[in-house]
């Protein structure tokens, strides 16, 4: 695969991350159009078939045997992609409510770095987006602000009251700045 390797998706790892990476590989191979069907009019049927076969083989070569058995034989790369999404993307209302509840009760874990906490938070946001929630980005900064512990209260106040508007980048930068301040002022 042109020197790019991707860990086979085994059904247990993060599907959304695997899917993003797989999409990147298919785009670099110039065959993702076989999945999204956004061909220009001047593409021959033969070229479409070649692209589909190449995309199909690239996907199945990056699936574990157990996942391959679950998806079964699909007729096209698009069908295979959609079957994987059906199997590994949870869009039910109970799942969405569980994730939203988890998000609104999210708290920073001070035993982890800010980057590790933000990775957890971002994963939660991505999982919620996969359920079809298109408004998640609107309230993410507020949820993250509420996740800030008391030891970061001065940073929280500066983020909340020192600006005309607050976005996720503002909150993240404020948290990282406070983390650096704490590291510098920590006695060695």
CSV table of C-alpha atoms in Angstrom, one decimal, residues 21 31 33 38 40 73 78 92 95 97 103 131 141 143 148:
chain,number,residue,atom,x,y,z
A,21,UNK,CA,-7.0,6.6,8.5
A,31,UNK,CA,-9.8,5.5,-5.1
A,33,UNK,CA,-14.5,8.1,-5.1
A,38,UNK,CA,-18.4,11.5,-6.6
A,40,UNK,CA,-16.7,13.3,-12.7
A,73,UNK,CA,-19.0,-10.8,1.0
A,78,UNK,CA,-19.1,1.2,-1.0
A,92,UNK,CA,-29.2,4.4,18.7
A,95,UNK,CA,-26.3,5.2,23.0
A,97,UNK,CA,-28.1,9.7,25.5
A,103,UNK,CA,-20.1,14.3,28.2
A,131,UNK,CA,-24.6,9.3,16.5
A,141,UNK,CA,-16.5,24.7,25.2
A,143,UNK,CA,-18.8,21.4,28.9
A,148,UNK,CA,-12.2,22.3,35.0
